[in-house]
C-alpha cells in the first residue's frame, strides 16, 4: 500500500506543487506542411524538452507553450527531415514546411568518446534513442533492448523480480572462455559491470549504441573484443525548469503456467512404474478410488501445489520524475525514479509479524547531471547518480524448484493444512519436510540490499586559441557498489501428520522435523559485494572542416582505471589487490565531402594480470567508406537510391578476461580446510600448491573484418543497413585439455583456443503513409555461427567425440532411434547399455561405433548450442494523429534446448500431462515418452543418457512488446500541464514455441538445467506521462 | 589563460596522487608464495607443517560410505547398496563402467595430485631449519619427510591395486615445460619402489610408543612395515604371481610364479609382529571406536585416518526405523556374508556339528556377526530391530531400506542400550583403520601357509583371532578348526577368516581380485538376502531371496581402465588389457 501511495504522490501531488511555482509560458501556434499541403500528426517539440511535445491536428495545426530561453521548435515526422525552427520574439503564428528526409543520416550517433554522424560513419554501430524503449514495462534495460538492434542477442533465463535481466551478447559468442563473451558496458564513458546495466533507470538514458566491429571498438583495446554497449544519459538545456512525470501501474502473470497431474492420475502412473520395475504397486484400488472421489481429503489428499502456492497475478509499478533546465551558465538534469515488482507467492503469513518472505524487487534511482560554463572556454560537469535496491526472496525455499520436485512433495503427500490448522508435512517422502506453504509462512527471508553510487567530474577546455577545433577533456569517475544481505530465519516449524482413521496428530520427528514449538527468529548479516572503481581519462579532441569539404577529426586519450574488490561473496574474495588498467588510444578520421571516408583507431593498453613484458598490446583498426549515392554516375545509374554507402573495417582487439588466479603468471600456494592431528582432532588449516603459473600467458585477441552497406531507396521509404562480419579469435585463455593428469596439479589458462565467428545482420525498414495514417514495418535480423578451430584437445578415440570443429558449447549426446520393442529386448544383435537390463519401451539409441554396446563412445554432437544463432525481429508501427501503436515480434531460431531432472524426469518432476502419453504395450505406436520407471539412472533418464530425444531443436516467436500511446489533446489536460500522453504497454504478451511440445518451460530457460527457474513473466501496464 | 595554469596544476597533482601506491601490489591476504610455505628462517616449520597437513588431507580418504554414500565392500559379494536407482557401487558390481565413464572408485587424478603434493614437501622440507627432536633424539624433520614419503608410497599402492603398473614419478615435480607424457612402469618396478621406500623410511619414523597427544595420528614405523607387508602380500597373490591375465605383460603382473614372494610377505609380517609394538584388543567391538595406544587403549590399530569424533556412521547405516536418531540404512549386507560367520563353536554353518538352526538362523553364532551386521532381532537403541516385512526397519514403499534383510553394524558405537530419551547417539571416535594388527596376523598366516603349508604358526594366528572374537575354544582348544588340514583346506579357512574378521574394511573387494576368484564369485549366482515374514501368531518365516545379479567380465575387470582421457593425452600410456 505504501508504494501505491508513493506513486500517487509522484504522479499527482508533486506536479501540482511544482506547478504552483511555475511561471507563465509563451503560446505559439502554427501549421505544419509539406510540398503537398498540411501534414497531420507531425510532432512539435520544444527544443531540449522532449516531454514538451504536441502533435499537429488533422489540419496540420498545432499549439504549444514555450517555457525556456531556447525559443526553438523541433518539428519531426516519420519520413521527413527533422527541422528546427527558431521562434522570433513576437511571432505567434508560424509555418513549417518539412522536406522528405534521408532517414536519420545527419543524426549523430554515440560512439566511443564522442559522436559521429550516421552518414560519415564507417564502423558497425547500431543505436537507438531511449524514448523508443522507455515505455516497455521491464526493470532491465537489456530486456527492453531485445529485438531493437541487429547484432544484439538476449536470452532471458529467469523471471525472478530483480534477477530477471537477460544475458546479452553482441554478435553471438566467439570465446571459449565462459566469461569472455560479455560485452564491455560504458555509461557516459565510464565502465560498468555486466549486471549493473540492468539497474539503470531507462528514464535517465538519452541513447544507447552498440559498437560491434574492430573499427569502433579498437579504442577500447584490450576490453573491446566482445563489443561495447555505450549508454549516454540525459542532460539539461538552458531554459526554464521543465517537469516531466510518469507513472505506470500494471500486472504480471507467468508466460506459461505449468500443469501437473492430480493425485489420482499420479498414483495410477506411480503404480504403473512400480509394476514396470518389478516392485509391488504402492497404491491399492481402494486408494485410487479415494484419490478419484476426493472423499478422504486428509488420508488421501489431492493438492495442486502450484495453484495453492502461486498467485495468478502480481503487481508491478514504476514512477519517474525529472526536471531539467538551466541558464547559459548552469544546466541541470535531475531525475528520480521508483520501481517495484512483486513476487507471485500468496501470502501465508498467519500472524501479523510483518515478515514478508515473498519475492520482490524495489529500486530507487536518483541522478543529477550538471553542466557549468565556467568561462568562455571552460565548461565543467558533475554527474552524480545513486541506485538503491532491495531484492527479497524466501529463506531456504526455491519455490518453483520445490513445486516441481516430486521427491520432496507429491500431490498426495499432505493436505495443504491440517484440519486443526497445524502445518502438515510431506509424510511419504524421504526428507519429510513440512509443506512448502508452512515454510514460506514461518521461516523468514533473505534480503539483498544493494547501493550503487557513481560520481563523475569532468571539464572541457576549448583550445581554439591554439588551433581551432581543438579541445581538452578530462574526467574523474568513481563508482562504488555495496551489497549486503540480511537473512531473517528460523528452523522449520512444527508439523504434524494427521491420521483421519483415529483423528490423531503425529509430530514430525524426522530429520526435518521442527519439534513441538516454533523457534525464535534469528538474523544474519553479510556483505556480499563491496567494490570500487576509479577511472581517470584525459583526452584531446579535434574536429574541423577545412574549405567546407575536408572534415578532419582526431582524438588522443589517456585512460587509467583501478578496480578494487574488497568483498565478493559469490567468488569467495575478501580483500583482493586492485586490478589495474592503463591505456592510450588514438582516433583519426577524415572525409571528403562526406563522400570518401577513412577512420583509423588504435589503442595501446595493458592489464596487470600478465607478466610485465607480456602486458601491453597494440590494437589497431582501420575503416573506410564510400557514399556512392553522392557520386553523379551512381545517381544516374540508380536514381531511386538517396543513400548508398559501402563501408568496410578491419582491426585487432583484445580481451583479458580469464578465470583463476588474478595474476596468471604467478605460482601460488593456497590455503584451505584442514586435516587434524592429535587426540582431540581439532582441524588445522592447510597450505597447498595452487594452479601452475604461466609466464608466457597474455591477452586474448580477435581479428575482425566487417563489410557493410547502408542504403535508402524510393524517397527513403525503404531503408536498409546490413553487415557481414568475420571474426578470428585466437590466443584464447583456456585450460589445455591435452596435459596428462599425472602432472598432479591444476593449470592456469594458456593462450590456446582459436575460434571463428561469422555472420550477417541487418535492418530493413519500409515506411510510408496513407492519408493521415503513417506506418512502418521492419525486419531486424542477426545470424552468427561460430566454430572451434583449436582448443588443445587430446585426440579422442573416435572422431565423433571431438569437440574441436563444432560450435562453442555444442551439446553432445546419444542419437535416438525409437523405443525398444519387445523383440529388440531379446535380440542380442540390438545394442544395449552396459550394466542395466533394458525393457520394452525404453529409449533406443544408435550404436555409433558398432560394438554392440551403448556407452560413452556412442555420443556425438547433437543439436545446436543453447544460444539462438538466428534472431529475427519484426517491428510494426502504425499511427494516426496522436495515436500510435507499435508491436514487436521477436523470433529466435537455430538453437537447442534440453532439460533434465525436475523439469521432465518422472519421480523427479511432478507427473505432467506428457507422462500420460508414455510408452505402454498398448500405445507403442503413438507413444511420445518412454515407459515409466522409478529408477533414476536408466537409459530413459536425460541425466544419465542425454540424447536428442531430450534435446530439441527449438525456436520461438514472441509478441515481445506492444505499445499503444495517445497524445492527449491539450484541452483535456487539467491544471497547467501542457502535454500529456496515455499509454499501455505489454511485454512478453504472447509466445509461440515448439518447446512446449515436450517441456512446460519458457523457451528461454537455460539448457541442461532442471528448468525450475522462476517463471518468466508477461507484464501489462498502463501509464500516464504529463509535463509542463 | 590563468584557468589553464590552475587546471594543469590540478591535473598534475591528481596524477601524482594517483601514482601513489595505496594498495599492495601482491594480494598478500589470499595467497602464499612458495618461499612462505617453506621458509628458510622458520625453525618451528609452522607453514611447512601446515603444508604436510595438506598431504595427509589429500592422501587419506575416509572410507566410511566413501563411494557416493556406500562402502567399497558394497561392490563386493559382502553387501549391496540400499539406495534406489543404480548406485555407484552397484554399477561397479555389475560392470557398468568403461574407460570413458569410469567407475566411482577411479582415483587416478586424485592420487597423482596427492603424489605431487607429497613430493613438493619431500623436496623442500630440507630448507626449513626445524629444531624439533623426536623423543629418541633424532631430528623430527626426517620423520616428517618420511611421513610424506610413506603417504606417497601408499598412494602408489592404491594405484597399483586399481590399475597395475603406473608411471613412477620419483622425486621430480614436473612443470608445464617438462615432458609429462610418460610410460607406465611395470608392476614389479612399482612393487619394488614401494617396498624400498618403506624400508628406507621406517627407521626415521616415530614408533607407536613415541606418539603423544599432539602428534597422535601421524604415520609411524608400524605403518611403513604394514604397508610393506601388504604390498608383498599382493605381489605374491595369484593374480600377479603366476596368474597374469595378459601373459607376458609386465604391467599386470609377473611373468611366472615364484613361491619366494610368499616368503617375502611372511617375513615382512613377521618383522612387524616381532617388534612387539602391537597386540590384539581384548574386545572386537572396541577396535573401531577407541583411540590407539599410547593415547587410547587400542593396541591394534597401526595406520588410520583421523576422521573425527561424530556419529556419521550410525546415522548413515543404522536401520531406517530409528528415524529420530537418523538411520538411513545405506548398506545392505548379503546373506553370503552372514553365512560366512561360523557358529559360536567355530564351525561353519554347513557343518552338521555346528549347532546351526535354520529356523533360528541368528542364534549361537560367532559373536563378531552381531558386531558386523544387524539382523532381525538385534538389539539397538533399546529395542529389537524389526526387519520382517512391514516391520519398523523394513516398512516397504519407496523409502530407502535394506534390500537384503540386514543392515551394517560394524564400526558403530555400543548403542544397544542407551539411557538418553529419546534414544540417540553420542559422538564416537570413527577413525578409519586401514591396517590393524589382526590384518597383519592374517597376512602372516596366509603367506606362511602358501609358502610352507599350515604350520602351527598358522593355526596359532587363527586361535588368537577366534579366542578374541569370543568363539568357544571347545574341549580340544581347537576353536572349531580341523586339525591337520591340507594347504588347500587351510587356504579356504584363512580366506573365510579374513572375510568375517575384516568385513567392510575394504579388504574383501581387493581380496576377490588378488586371489583371482572374482570371476567365480561374482558370476556364479546372484547375491542373496533374507525375506522374513511375521505371522499373526508371532512366528518368523525365513525365505532366501535373490538381490542382485553381479557381473564380472573376466579377466578384463581385474584391473580398472586407465581413464580414457589420460590415454589420449599421453601416447605412451598403455591401456589395460581389453579396455
PDB file of N, CA, C and O in Angstrom, chain A residues 721-745:
ATOM      1  N   UNK A 721      20.210  -1.436 -43.836  1.00  0.00           N
ATOM      2  CA  UNK A 721      21.579  -1.376 -43.346  1.00  0.00           C
ATOM      3  C   UNK A 721      21.967  -2.798 -43.003  1.00  0.00           C
ATOM      4  O   UNK A 721      21.243  -3.487 -42.286  1.00  0.00           O
ATOM      5  N   UNK A 722      23.055  -3.269 -43.550  1.00  0.00           N
ATOM      6  CA  UNK A 722      23.431  -4.658 -43.305  1.00  0.00           C
ATOM      7  C   UNK A 722      24.926  -4.815 -43.216  1.00  0.00           C
ATOM      8  O   UNK A 722      25.695  -4.002 -43.728  1.00  0.00           O
ATOM      9  N   UNK A 723      25.336  -5.861 -42.507  1.00  0.00           N
ATOM     10  CA  UNK A 723      26.767  -6.114 -42.318  1.00  0.00           C
ATOM     11  C   UNK A 723      27.044  -7.598 -42.472  1.00  0.00           C
ATOM     12  O   UNK A 723      26.249  -8.441 -42.065  1.00  0.00           O
ATOM     13  N   UNK A 724      28.194  -7.875 -43.017  1.00  0.00           N
ATOM     14  CA  UNK A 724      28.744  -9.217 -42.940  1.00  0.00           C
ATOM     15  C   UNK A 724      29.947  -9.119 -42.016  1.00  0.00           C
ATOM     16  O   UNK A 724      30.765  -8.200 -42.154  1.00  0.00           O
ATOM     17  N   UNK A 725      30.050 -10.025 -41.057  1.00  0.00           N
ATOM     18  CA  UNK A 725      31.196  -9.941 -40.160  1.00  0.00           C
ATOM     19  C   UNK A 725      31.902 -11.278 -40.066  1.00  0.00           C
ATOM     20  O   UNK A 725      31.314 -12.340 -40.240  1.00  0.00           O
ATOM     21  N   UNK A 726      33.167 -11.179 -39.802  1.00  0.00           N
ATOM     22  CA  UNK A 726      34.002 -12.366 -39.705  1.00  0.00           C
ATOM     23  C   UNK A 726      35.021 -12.081 -38.613  1.00  0.00           C
ATOM     24  O   UNK A 726      35.732 -11.099 -38.667  1.00  0.00           O
ATOM     25  N   UNK A 727      35.051 -12.949 -37.628  1.00  0.00           N
ATOM     26  CA  UNK A 727      35.969 -12.728 -36.522  1.00  0.00           C
ATOM     27  C   UNK A 727      36.825 -13.969 -36.331  1.00  0.00           C
ATOM     28  O   UNK A 727      36.322 -15.085 -36.291  1.00  0.00           O
ATOM     29  N   UNK A 728      38.112 -13.752 -36.198  1.00  0.00           N
ATOM     30  CA  UNK A 728      39.044 -14.833 -35.924  1.00  0.00           C
ATOM     31  C   UNK A 728      39.595 -14.572 -34.526  1.00  0.00           C
ATOM     32  O   UNK A 728      40.344 -13.634 -34.310  1.00  0.00           O
ATOM     33  N   UNK A 729      39.169 -15.376 -33.564  1.00  0.00           N
ATOM     34  CA  UNK A 729      39.543 -15.133 -32.170  1.00  0.00           C
ATOM     35  C   UNK A 729      40.623 -16.132 -31.800  1.00  0.00           C
ATOM     36  O   UNK A 729      40.404 -17.340 -31.890  1.00  0.00           O
ATOM     37  N   UNK A 730      41.757 -15.649 -31.388  1.00  0.00           N
ATOM     38  CA  UNK A 730      42.861 -16.571 -31.127  1.00  0.00           C
ATOM     39  C   UNK A 730      43.559 -16.203 -29.825  1.00  0.00           C
ATOM     40  O   UNK A 730      43.212 -15.208 -29.180  1.00  0.00           O
ATOM     41  N   UNK A 731      44.509 -17.021 -29.446  1.00  0.00           N
ATOM     42  CA  UNK A 731      45.185 -16.864 -28.148  1.00  0.00           C
ATOM     43  C   UNK A 731      44.182 -16.842 -26.998  1.00  0.00           C
ATOM     44  O   UNK A 731      44.363 -16.133 -26.012  1.00  0.00           O
ATOM     45  N   UNK A 732      43.138 -17.626 -27.123  1.00  0.00           N
ATOM     46  CA  UNK A 732      42.110 -17.577 -26.082  1.00  0.00           C
ATOM     47  C   UNK A 732      42.598 -18.211 -24.800  1.00  0.00           C
ATOM     48  O   UNK A 732      43.262 -19.238 -24.807  1.00  0.00           O
ATOM     49  N   UNK A 733      42.215 -17.583 -23.718  1.00  0.00           N
ATOM     50  CA  UNK A 733      42.698 -18.009 -22.409  1.00  0.00           C
ATOM     51  C   UNK A 733      41.851 -19.149 -21.865  1.00  0.00           C
ATOM     52  O   UNK A 733      40.905 -18.940 -21.124  1.00  0.00           O
ATOM     53  N   UNK A 734      42.198 -20.343 -22.262  1.00  0.00           N
ATOM     54  CA  UNK A 734      41.505 -21.516 -21.734  1.00  0.00           C
ATOM     55  C   UNK A 734      42.541 -22.545 -21.293  1.00  0.00           C
ATOM     56  O   UNK A 734      43.714 -22.460 -21.653  1.00  0.00           O
ATOM     57  N   UNK A 735      42.081 -23.507 -20.515  1.00  0.00           N
ATOM     58  CA  UNK A 735      42.991 -24.518 -19.998  1.00  0.00           C
ATOM     59  C   UNK A 735      43.237 -25.585 -21.060  1.00  0.00           C
ATOM     60  O   UNK A 735      42.309 -26.038 -21.717  1.00  0.00           O
ATOM     61  N   UNK A 736      44.465 -25.953 -21.197  1.00  0.00           N
ATOM     62  CA  UNK A 736      44.804 -27.018 -22.153  1.00  0.00           C
ATOM     63  C   UNK A 736      44.085 -28.296 -21.752  1.00  0.00           C
ATOM     64  O   UNK A 736      43.992 -28.638 -20.581  1.00  0.00           O
ATOM     65  N   UNK A 737      43.615 -29.035 -22.740  1.00  0.00           N
ATOM     66  CA  UNK A 737      42.910 -30.289 -22.485  1.00  0.00           C
ATOM     67  C   UNK A 737      43.804 -31.497 -22.740  1.00  0.00           C
ATOM     68  O   UNK A 737      43.334 -32.612 -22.709  1.00  0.00           O
ATOM     69  N   UNK A 738      45.057 -31.268 -23.083  1.00  0.00           N
ATOM     70  CA  UNK A 738      45.878 -32.403 -23.500  1.00  0.00           C
ATOM     71  C   UNK A 738      47.044 -32.662 -22.544  1.00  0.00           C
ATOM     72  O   UNK A 738      48.023 -33.279 -22.921  1.00  0.00           O
ATOM     73  N   UNK A 739      46.966 -32.181 -21.324  1.00  0.00           N
ATOM     74  CA  UNK A 739      48.022 -32.435 -20.352  1.00  0.00           C
ATOM     75  C   UNK A 739      47.595 -33.617 -19.467  1.00  0.00           C
ATOM     76  O   UNK A 739      46.548 -33.564 -18.832  1.00  0.00           O
ATOM     77  N   UNK A 740      48.403 -34.671 -19.411  1.00  0.00           N
ATOM     78  CA  UNK A 740      48.017 -35.810 -18.575  1.00  0.00           C
ATOM     79  C   UNK A 740      47.852 -35.413 -17.116  1.00  0.00           C
ATOM     80  O   UNK A 740      48.549 -34.519 -16.625  1.00  0.00           O
ATOM     81  N   UNK A 741      46.949 -36.104 -16.440  1.00  0.00           N
ATOM     82  CA  UNK A 741      46.682 -35.744 -15.052  1.00  0.00           C
ATOM     83  C   UNK A 741      47.763 -36.236 -14.105  1.00  0.00           C
ATOM     84  O   UNK A 741      47.753 -35.882 -12.936  1.00  0.00           O
ATOM     85  N   UNK A 742      48.694 -37.033 -14.602  1.00  0.00           N
ATOM     86  CA  UNK A 742      49.780 -37.427 -13.710  1.00  0.00           C
ATOM     87  C   UNK A 742      50.638 -36.223 -13.343  1.00  0.00           C
ATOM     88  O   UNK A 742      51.446 -36.281 -12.435  1.00  0.00           O
ATOM     89  N   UNK A 743      50.437 -35.108 -14.022  1.00  0.00           N
ATOM     90  CA  UNK A 743      51.088 -33.865 -13.595  1.00  0.00           C
ATOM     91  C   UNK A 743      50.714 -33.551 -12.158  1.00  0.00           C
ATOM     92  O   UNK A 743      51.527 -33.052 -11.399  1.00  0.00           O
ATOM     93  N   UNK A 744      49.470 -33.810 -11.809  1.00  0.00           N
ATOM     94  CA  UNK A 744      49.069 -33.732 -10.410  1.00  0.00           C
ATOM     95  C   UNK A 744      48.717 -32.361  -9.897  1.00  0.00           C
ATOM     96  O   UNK A 744      48.581 -32.176  -8.698  1.00  0.00           O
ATOM     97  N   UNK A 745      48.563 -31.382 -10.750  1.00  0.00           N
ATOM     98  CA  UNK A 745      48.219 -30.055 -10.253  1.00  0.00           C
ATOM     99  C   UNK A 745      47.424 -29.331 -11.333  1.00  0.00           C
ATOM    100  O   UNK A 745      47.520 -29.673 -12.519  1.00  0.00           O
TER     101      UNK A 745
END
